[in-house]
CSV table of C-alpha atoms and ligand atoms in Angstrom, one decimal:
chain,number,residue,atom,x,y,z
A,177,UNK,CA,31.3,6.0,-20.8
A,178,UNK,CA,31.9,9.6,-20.5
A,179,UNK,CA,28.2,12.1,-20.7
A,180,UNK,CA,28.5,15.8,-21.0
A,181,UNK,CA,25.7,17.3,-19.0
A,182,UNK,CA,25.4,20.9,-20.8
A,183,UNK,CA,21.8,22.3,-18.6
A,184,UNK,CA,22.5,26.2,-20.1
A,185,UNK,CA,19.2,28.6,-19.5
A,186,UNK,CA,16.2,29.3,-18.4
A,187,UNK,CA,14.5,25.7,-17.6
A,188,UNK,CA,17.6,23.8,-19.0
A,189,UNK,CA,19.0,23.0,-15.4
A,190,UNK,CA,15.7,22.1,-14.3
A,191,UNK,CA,14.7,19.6,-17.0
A,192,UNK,CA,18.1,18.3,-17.2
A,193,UNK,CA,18.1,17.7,-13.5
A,194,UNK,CA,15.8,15.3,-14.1
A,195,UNK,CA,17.2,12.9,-17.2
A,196,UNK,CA,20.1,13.0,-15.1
A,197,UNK,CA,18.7,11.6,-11.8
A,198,UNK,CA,17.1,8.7,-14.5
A,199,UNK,CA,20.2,8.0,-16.2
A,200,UNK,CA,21.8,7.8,-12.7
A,201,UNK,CA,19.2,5.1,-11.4
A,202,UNK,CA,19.8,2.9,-14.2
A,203,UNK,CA,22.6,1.1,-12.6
A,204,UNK,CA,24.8,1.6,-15.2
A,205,UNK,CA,28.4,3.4,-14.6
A,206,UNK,CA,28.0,6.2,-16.5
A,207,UNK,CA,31.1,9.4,-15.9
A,208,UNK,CA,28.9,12.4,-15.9
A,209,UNK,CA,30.4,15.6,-15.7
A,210,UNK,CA,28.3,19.3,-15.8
A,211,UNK,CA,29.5,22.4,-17.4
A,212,UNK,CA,28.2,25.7,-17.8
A,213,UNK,CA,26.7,26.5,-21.9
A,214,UNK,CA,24.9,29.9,-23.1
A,215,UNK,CA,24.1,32.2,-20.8
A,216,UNK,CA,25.6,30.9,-17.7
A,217,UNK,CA,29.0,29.9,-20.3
A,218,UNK,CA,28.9,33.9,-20.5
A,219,UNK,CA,28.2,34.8,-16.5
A,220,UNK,CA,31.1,32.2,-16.0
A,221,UNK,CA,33.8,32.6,-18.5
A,222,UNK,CA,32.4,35.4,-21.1
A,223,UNK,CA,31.7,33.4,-23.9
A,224,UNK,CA,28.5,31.2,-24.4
A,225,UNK,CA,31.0,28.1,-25.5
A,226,UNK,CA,33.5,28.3,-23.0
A,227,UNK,CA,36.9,26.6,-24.6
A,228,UNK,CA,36.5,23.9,-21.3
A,229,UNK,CA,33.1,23.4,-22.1
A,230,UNK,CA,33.9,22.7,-25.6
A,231,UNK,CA,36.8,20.7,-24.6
A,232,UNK,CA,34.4,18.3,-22.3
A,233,UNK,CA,32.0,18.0,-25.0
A,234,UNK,CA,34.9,16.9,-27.3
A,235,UNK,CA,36.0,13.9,-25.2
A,236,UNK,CA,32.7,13.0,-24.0
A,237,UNK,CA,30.8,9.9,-25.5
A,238,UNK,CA,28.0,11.6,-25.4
A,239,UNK,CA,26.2,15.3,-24.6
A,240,UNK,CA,23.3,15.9,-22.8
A,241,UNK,CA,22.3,19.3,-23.5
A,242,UNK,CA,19.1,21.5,-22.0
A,243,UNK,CA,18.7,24.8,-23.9
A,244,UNK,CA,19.9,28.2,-24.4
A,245,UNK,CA,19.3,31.8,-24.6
A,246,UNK,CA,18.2,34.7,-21.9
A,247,UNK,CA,16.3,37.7,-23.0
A,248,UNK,CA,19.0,39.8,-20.9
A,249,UNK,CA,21.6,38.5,-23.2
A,250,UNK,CA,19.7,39.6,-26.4
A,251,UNK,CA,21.2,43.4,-26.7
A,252,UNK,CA,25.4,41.4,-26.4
A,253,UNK,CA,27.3,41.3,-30.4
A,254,UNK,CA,25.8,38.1,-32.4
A,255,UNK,CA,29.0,36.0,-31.2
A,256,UNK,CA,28.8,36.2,-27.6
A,257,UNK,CA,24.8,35.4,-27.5
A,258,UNK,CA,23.7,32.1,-26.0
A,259,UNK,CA,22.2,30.8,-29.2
A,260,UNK,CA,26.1,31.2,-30.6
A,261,UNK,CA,26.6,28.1,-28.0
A,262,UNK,CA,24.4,25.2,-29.7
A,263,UNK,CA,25.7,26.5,-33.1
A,264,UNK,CA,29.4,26.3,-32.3
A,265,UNK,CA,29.0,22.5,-30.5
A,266,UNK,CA,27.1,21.9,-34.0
A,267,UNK,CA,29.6,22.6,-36.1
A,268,UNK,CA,33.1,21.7,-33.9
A,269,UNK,CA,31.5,18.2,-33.6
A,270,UNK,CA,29.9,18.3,-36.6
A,271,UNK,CA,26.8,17.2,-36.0
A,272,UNK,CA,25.2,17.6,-39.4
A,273,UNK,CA,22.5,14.8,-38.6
A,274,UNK,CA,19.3,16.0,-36.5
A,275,UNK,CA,16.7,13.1,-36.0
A,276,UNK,CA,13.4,13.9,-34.6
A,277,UNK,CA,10.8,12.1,-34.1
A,278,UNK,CA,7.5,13.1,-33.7
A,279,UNK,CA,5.2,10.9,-31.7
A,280,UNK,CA,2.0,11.0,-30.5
A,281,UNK,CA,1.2,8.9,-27.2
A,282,UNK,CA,-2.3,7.9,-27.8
A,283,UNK,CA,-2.9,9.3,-24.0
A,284,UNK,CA,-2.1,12.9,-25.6
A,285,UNK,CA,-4.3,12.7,-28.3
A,286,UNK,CA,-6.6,15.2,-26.6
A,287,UNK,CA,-3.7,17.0,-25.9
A,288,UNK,CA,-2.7,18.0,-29.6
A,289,UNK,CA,-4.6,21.2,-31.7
A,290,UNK,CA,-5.3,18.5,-34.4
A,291,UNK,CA,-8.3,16.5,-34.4
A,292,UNK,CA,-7.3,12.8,-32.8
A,293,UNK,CA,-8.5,11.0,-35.7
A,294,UNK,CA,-5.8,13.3,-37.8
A,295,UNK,CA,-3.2,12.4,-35.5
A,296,UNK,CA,-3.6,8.9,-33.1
A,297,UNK,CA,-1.0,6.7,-34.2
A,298,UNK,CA,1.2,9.6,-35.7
A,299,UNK,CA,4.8,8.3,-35.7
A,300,UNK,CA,7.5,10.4,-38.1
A,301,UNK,CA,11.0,10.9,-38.1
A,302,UNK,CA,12.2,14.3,-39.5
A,303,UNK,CA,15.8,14.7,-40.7
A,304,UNK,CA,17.1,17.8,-40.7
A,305,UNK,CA,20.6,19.2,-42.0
A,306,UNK,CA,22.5,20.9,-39.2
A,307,UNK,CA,25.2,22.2,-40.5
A,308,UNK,CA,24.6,23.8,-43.5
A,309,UNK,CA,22.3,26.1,-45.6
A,310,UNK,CA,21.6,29.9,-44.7
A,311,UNK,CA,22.2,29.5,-41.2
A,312,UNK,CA,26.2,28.8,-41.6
A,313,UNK,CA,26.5,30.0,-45.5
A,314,UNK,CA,29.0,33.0,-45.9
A,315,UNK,CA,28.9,35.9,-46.7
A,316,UNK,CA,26.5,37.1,-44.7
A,317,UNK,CA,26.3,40.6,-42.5
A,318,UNK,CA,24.9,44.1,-43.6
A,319,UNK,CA,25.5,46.1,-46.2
A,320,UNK,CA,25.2,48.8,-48.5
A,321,UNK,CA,22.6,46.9,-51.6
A,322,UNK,CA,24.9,47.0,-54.7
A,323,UNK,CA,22.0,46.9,-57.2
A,324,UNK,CA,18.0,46.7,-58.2
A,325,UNK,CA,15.3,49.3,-57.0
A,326,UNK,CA,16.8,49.4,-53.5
A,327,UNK,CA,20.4,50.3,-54.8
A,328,UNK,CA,22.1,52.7,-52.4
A,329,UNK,CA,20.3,51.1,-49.1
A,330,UNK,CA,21.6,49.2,-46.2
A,331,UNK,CA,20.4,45.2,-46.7
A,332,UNK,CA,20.9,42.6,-44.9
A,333,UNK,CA,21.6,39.6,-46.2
A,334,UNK,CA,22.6,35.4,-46.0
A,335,UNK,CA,23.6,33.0,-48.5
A,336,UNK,CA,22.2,29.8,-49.2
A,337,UNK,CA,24.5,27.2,-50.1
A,338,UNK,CA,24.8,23.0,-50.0
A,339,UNK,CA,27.9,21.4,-51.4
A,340,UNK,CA,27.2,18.0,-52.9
A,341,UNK,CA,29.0,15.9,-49.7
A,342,UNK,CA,26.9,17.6,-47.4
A,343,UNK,CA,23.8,16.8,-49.0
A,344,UNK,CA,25.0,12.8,-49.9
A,345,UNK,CA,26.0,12.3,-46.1
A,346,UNK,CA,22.3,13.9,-44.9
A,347,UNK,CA,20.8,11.6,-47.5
A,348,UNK,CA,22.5,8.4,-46.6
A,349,UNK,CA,21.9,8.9,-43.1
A,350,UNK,CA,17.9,9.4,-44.2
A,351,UNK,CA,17.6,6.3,-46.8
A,352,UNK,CA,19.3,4.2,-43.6
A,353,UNK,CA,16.9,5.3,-41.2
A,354,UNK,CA,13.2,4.9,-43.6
A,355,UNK,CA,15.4,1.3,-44.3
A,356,UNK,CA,14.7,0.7,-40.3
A,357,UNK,CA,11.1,1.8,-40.5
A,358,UNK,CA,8.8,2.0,-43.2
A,359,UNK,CA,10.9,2.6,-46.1
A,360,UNK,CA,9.3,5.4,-47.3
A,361,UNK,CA,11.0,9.0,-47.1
A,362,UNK,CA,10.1,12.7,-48.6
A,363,UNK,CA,12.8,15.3,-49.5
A,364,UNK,CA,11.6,18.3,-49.1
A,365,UNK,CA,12.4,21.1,-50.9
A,366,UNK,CA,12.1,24.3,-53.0
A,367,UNK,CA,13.2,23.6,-56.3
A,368,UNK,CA,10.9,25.1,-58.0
A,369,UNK,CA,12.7,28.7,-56.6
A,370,UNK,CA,15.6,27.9,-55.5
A,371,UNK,CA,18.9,26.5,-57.2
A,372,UNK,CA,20.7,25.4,-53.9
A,373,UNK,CA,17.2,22.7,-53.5
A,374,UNK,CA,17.0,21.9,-57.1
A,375,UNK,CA,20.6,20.5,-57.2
A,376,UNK,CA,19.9,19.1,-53.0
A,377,UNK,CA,16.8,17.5,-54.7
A,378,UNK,CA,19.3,16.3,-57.8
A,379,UNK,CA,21.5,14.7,-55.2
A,380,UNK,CA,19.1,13.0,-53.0
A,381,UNK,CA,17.3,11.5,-56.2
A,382,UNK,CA,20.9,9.8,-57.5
A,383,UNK,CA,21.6,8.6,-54.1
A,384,UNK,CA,18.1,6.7,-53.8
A,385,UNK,CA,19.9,4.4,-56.7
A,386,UNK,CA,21.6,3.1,-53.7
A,387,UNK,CA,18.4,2.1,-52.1
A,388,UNK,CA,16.1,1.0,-53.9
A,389,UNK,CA,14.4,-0.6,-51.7
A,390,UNK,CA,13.3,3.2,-50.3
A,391,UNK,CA,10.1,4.6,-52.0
A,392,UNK,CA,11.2,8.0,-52.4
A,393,UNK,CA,9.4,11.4,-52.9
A,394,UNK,CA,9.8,14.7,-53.1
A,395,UNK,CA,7.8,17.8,-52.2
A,396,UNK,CA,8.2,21.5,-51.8
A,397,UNK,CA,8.4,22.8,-48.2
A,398,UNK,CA,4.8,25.0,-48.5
A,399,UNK,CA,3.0,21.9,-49.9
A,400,UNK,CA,4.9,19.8,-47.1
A,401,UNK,CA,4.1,22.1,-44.2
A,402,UNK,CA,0.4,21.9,-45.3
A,403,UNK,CA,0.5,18.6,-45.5
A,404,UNK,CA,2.1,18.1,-42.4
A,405,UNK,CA,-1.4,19.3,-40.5
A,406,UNK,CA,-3.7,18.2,-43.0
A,407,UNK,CA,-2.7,14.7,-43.4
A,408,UNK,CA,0.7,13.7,-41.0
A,409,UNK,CA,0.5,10.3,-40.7
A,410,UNK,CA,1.1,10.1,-44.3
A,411,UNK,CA,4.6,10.6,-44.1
A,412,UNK,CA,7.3,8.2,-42.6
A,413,UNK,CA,10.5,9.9,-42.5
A,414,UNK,CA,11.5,13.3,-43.7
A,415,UNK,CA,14.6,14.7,-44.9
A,416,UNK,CA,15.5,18.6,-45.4
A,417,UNK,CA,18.0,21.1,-45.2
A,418,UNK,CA,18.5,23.5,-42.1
A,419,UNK,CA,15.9,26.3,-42.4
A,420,UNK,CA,13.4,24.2,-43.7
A,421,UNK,CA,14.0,21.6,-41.1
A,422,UNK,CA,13.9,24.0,-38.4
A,423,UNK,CA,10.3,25.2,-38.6
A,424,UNK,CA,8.7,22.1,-40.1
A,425,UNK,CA,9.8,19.8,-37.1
A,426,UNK,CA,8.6,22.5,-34.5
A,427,UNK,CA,5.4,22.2,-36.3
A,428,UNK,CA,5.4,18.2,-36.3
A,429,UNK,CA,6.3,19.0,-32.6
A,430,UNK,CA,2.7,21.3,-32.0
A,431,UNK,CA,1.0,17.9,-33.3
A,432,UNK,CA,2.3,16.0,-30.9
A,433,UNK,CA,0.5,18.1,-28.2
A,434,UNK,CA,3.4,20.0,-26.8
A,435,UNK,CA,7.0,20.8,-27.9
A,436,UNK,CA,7.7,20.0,-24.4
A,437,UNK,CA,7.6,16.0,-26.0
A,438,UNK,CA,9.8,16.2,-28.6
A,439,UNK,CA,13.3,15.1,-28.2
A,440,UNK,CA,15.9,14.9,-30.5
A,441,UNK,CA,19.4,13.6,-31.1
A,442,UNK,CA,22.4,15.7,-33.5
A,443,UNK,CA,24.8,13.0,-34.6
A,444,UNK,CA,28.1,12.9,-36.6
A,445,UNK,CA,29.2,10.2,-38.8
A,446,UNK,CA,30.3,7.7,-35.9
A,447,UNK,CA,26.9,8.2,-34.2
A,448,UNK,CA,28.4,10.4,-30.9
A,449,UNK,CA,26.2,12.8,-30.6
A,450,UNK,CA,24.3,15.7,-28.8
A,451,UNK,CA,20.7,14.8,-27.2
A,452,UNK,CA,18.7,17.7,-26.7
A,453,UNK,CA,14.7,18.4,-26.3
A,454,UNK,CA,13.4,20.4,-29.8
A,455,UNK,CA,12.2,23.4,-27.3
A,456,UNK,CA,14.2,26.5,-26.2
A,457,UNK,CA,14.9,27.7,-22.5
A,458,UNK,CA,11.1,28.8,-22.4
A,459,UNK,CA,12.0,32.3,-20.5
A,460,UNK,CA,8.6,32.7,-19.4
A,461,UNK,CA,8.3,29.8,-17.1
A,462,UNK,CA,11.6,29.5,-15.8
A,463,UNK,CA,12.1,29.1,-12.4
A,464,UNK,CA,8.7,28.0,-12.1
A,465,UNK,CA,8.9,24.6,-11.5
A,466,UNK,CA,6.6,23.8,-14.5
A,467,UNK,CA,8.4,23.0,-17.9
A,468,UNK,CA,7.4,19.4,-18.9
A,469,UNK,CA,11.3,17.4,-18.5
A,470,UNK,CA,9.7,14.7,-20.9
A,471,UNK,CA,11.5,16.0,-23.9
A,472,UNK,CA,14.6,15.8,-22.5
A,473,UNK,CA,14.0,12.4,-20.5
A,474,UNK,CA,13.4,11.1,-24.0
A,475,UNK,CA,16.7,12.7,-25.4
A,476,UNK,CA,18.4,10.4,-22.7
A,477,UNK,CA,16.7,7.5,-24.0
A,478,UNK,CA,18.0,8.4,-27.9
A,479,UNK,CA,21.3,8.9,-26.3
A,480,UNK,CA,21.3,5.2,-24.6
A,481,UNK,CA,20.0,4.2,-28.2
A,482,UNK,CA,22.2,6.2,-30.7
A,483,UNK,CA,25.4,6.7,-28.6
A,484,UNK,CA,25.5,4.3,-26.0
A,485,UNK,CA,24.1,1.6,-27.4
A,486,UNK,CA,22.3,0.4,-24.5
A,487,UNK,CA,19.3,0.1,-26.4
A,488,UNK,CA,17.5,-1.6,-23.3
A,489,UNK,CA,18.1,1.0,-21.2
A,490,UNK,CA,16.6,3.1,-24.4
A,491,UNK,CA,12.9,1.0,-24.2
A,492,UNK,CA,12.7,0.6,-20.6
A,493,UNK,CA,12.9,5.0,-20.3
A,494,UNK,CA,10.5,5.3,-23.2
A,495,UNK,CA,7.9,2.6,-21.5
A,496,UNK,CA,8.2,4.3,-18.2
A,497,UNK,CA,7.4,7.6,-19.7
A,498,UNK,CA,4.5,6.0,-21.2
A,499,UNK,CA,3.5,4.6,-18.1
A,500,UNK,CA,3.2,7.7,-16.6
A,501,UNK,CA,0.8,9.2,-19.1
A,502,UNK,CA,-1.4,6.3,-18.8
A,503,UNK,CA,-1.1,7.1,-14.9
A,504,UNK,CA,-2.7,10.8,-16.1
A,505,UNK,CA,-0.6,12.8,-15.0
A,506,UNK,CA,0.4,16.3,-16.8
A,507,UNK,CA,2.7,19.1,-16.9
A,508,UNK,CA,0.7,22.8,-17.7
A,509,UNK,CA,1.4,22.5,-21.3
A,510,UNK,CA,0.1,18.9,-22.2
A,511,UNK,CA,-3.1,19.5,-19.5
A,512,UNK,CA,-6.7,18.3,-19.6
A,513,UNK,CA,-9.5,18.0,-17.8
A,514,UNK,CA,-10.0,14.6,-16.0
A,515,UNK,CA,-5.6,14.4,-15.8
A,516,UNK,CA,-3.5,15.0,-13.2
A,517,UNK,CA,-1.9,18.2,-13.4
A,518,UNK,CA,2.0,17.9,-11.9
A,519,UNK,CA,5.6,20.3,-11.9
A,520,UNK,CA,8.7,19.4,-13.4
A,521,UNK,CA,9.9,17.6,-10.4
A,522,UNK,CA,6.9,15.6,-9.7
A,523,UNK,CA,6.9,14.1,-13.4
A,524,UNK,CA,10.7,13.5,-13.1
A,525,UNK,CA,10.0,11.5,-9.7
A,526,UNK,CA,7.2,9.6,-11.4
A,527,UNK,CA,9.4,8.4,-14.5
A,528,UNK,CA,11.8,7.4,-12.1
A,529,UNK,CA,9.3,5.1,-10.1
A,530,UNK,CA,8.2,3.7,-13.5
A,531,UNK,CA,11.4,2.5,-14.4
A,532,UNK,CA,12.2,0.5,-10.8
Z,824,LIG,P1,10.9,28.0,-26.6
Z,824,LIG,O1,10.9,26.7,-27.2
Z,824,LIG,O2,11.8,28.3,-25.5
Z,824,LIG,O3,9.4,28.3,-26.0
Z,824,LIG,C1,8.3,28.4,-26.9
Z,824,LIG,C2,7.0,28.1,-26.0
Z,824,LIG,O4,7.0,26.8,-25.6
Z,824,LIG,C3,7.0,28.9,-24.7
Z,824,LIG,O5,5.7,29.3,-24.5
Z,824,LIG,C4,7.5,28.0,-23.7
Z,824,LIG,O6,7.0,28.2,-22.4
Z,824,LIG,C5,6.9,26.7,-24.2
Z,824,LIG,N1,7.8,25.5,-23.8
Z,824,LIG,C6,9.0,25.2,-24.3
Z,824,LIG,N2,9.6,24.2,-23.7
Z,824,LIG,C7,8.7,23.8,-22.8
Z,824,LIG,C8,8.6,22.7,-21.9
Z,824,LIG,N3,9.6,21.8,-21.7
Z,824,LIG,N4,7.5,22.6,-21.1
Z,824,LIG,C9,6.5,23.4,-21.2
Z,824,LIG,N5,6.5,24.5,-22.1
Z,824,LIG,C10,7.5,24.6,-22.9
Z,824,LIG,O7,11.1,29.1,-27.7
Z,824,LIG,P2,11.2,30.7,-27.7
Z,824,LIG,O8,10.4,31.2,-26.7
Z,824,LIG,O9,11.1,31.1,-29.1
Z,824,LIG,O10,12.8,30.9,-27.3
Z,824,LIG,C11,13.2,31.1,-26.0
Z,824,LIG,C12,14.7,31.1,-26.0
Z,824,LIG,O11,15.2,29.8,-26.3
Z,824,LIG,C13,15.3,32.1,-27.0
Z,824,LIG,O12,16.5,32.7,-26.4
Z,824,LIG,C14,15.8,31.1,-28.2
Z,824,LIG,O13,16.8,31.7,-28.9
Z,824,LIG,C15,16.2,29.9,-27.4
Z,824,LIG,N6,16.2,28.6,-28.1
Z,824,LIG,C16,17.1,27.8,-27.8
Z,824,LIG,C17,17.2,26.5,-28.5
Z,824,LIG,C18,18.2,25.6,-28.1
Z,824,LIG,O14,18.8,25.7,-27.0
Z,824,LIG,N7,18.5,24.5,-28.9
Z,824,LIG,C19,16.2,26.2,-29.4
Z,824,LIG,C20,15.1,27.1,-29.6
Z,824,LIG,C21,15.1,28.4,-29.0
């Protein structure tokens, strides 16, 4: 089995670095091969998906990806920025499914903003469209606004679009998953604005005939976000478009006590997929030696799970990572007092005794 190691920017090689010294001490034969994605895909080959970077990801079984995006790269043209890099793998694999859960170790409970009896025990799943919505919908750009009190102007504007297979696929892949858990999923949505989530919520409502065995609901994204800090261990799993999905789950990720936690896995329809961590190349501690590599430890374990299926492999990562909290210790970001406060590579090397 063939893994794509993507690292990319800022702390991407450094958290990275570690899943991969975990999936190598597994003692399983896994092909790993590295190639440069965002900002170093620009220093190396001027473009942030460089065509043999795209090529490895293509044949690969699987992708391990760290993060992109350099504030020195911010001032290039739209299509040569890093970000460009994690959209174009998106769509050439299409990779329309995101799944991330949300988790709250109960050693972190001190850890999240929320009160612990709000969130102990919190365990969601939030499905997110990937390749869809505003974020890919043409036209898009700048222009001169062709009518209303602005007439005359430059706008800028997007479109917001879903075509009925994209939303039936995203669906599907949400009943299955709430089928595996607690059978209980929310759509989210803004119907009561917007006709591209009226006819999303239309679709997802005459696909639940298939499953009935799914309690289904539906709520608009405000109410949902609210809900989400007010009361999250009411929901199960979650299912939304692309923009929606974006900020909810980095909220859900902010309740688990750091976004440093939070993995997450971007699958097509055969299940190969993209494992990631939910956070960006945090600029500001790069270099460091501080980013928390649990995130993407845990995005090797979903890959072993979803992709691999070496589901094993899968628990005994996750139970070594647990392990490790209950031994106290702590990158910065998920710190207390009375824990043990460690760097990146001191966490990695912990996991990694754990597992043996
Ligand atoms: P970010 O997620 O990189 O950082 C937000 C905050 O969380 C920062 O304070 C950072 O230090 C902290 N943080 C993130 N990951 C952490 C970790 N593992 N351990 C400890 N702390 C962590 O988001 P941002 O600052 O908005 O964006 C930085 C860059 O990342 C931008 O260029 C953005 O476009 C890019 N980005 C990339 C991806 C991706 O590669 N999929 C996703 C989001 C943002």
């Amino acid at each position: 089995m063939k893994i794509a190691v993507l690292p990319g920017d800022g702390i991407g090689p450094e958290i990275v670095e570690q899943a991969v010294l975990i999936l190598n001490a597994l003692g399983e034969s896994f092909e790993m091969e590295t190639a440069p994605v965002g900002g170093a895909g620009y220093a190396a080959h001027g473009h942030p998906l460089p065509e043999a970077t795209l090529k490895l990801a293509q044949e690969a079984d699987a992708i391990l990806f760290g993060a992109v995006g350099d504030w020195k790269y911010d001032t290039l043209e739209r299509a040569l920025r890093p970000e460009q890099a994690i959209l174009g793998l998106r769509k050439n694999l299409n990779l329309f499914a995101n799944l991330r859960p949300a988790i709250l170790y109960p050693e972190l409970a001190g850890a999240s903003t929320l009160k612990p009896e709000v969130v102990s025990g919190l365990d969601i799943l939030i499905i997110r469209e990937l390749t869809g919505d505003v974020y890919f919908g043409q036209p898009r750009g700048v222009r001169v606004c062709p009518d209303g009190p602005f007439k005359g102007q430059r706008e800028g504007f997007d479109t917001m679009r879903y075509a009925e297979g994209e939303i039936r696929r995203i669906a599907h892949v949400a009943f299955q998953a709430a089928q595996k858990r607690d059978k209980r999923l929310t759509s989210v949505d803004k119907a009561n604005v917007l006709e591209t989530f009226q006819f999303w919520k239309d679709i997802v409502t005459d696909v639940h005939r298939e499953y009935p065995d799914v309690a289904l609901d539906h709520m608009y994204v405000d109410n949902a976000a609210m809900q989400l800090v007010r009361a999250p261990k009411k929901f199960d799993v979650m299912v939304t478009g692309n923009l929606f999905g974006d900020i909810l789950s980095d909220c859900a990720a902010m309740l688990t006590g750091s976004i440093g936690m939070l993995p997450s896995a971007s699958l097509d329809a055969n299940n190969k997929g993209l494992y990631e961590p939910s956070h960006g190349s945090a600029p500001d501690i790069a270099g460091k030696g501080v980013a928390n590599p649990l995130a993407t430890i845990l995005s090797a374990a979903m890959m072993l799970r979803y992709s691999l299926n070496k589901a094993q492999q899968a628990d005994r990562i996750e139970a070594a990572v647990k392990a490790v909290l209950a031994q106290g210790l702590r990158t910065p970001d998920i710190y207390e007092a009375g824990t043990r406060k460690v760097g990146t590579k001191e966490m990695g090397a912990a996991v990694l005794q754990a597992l043996l």
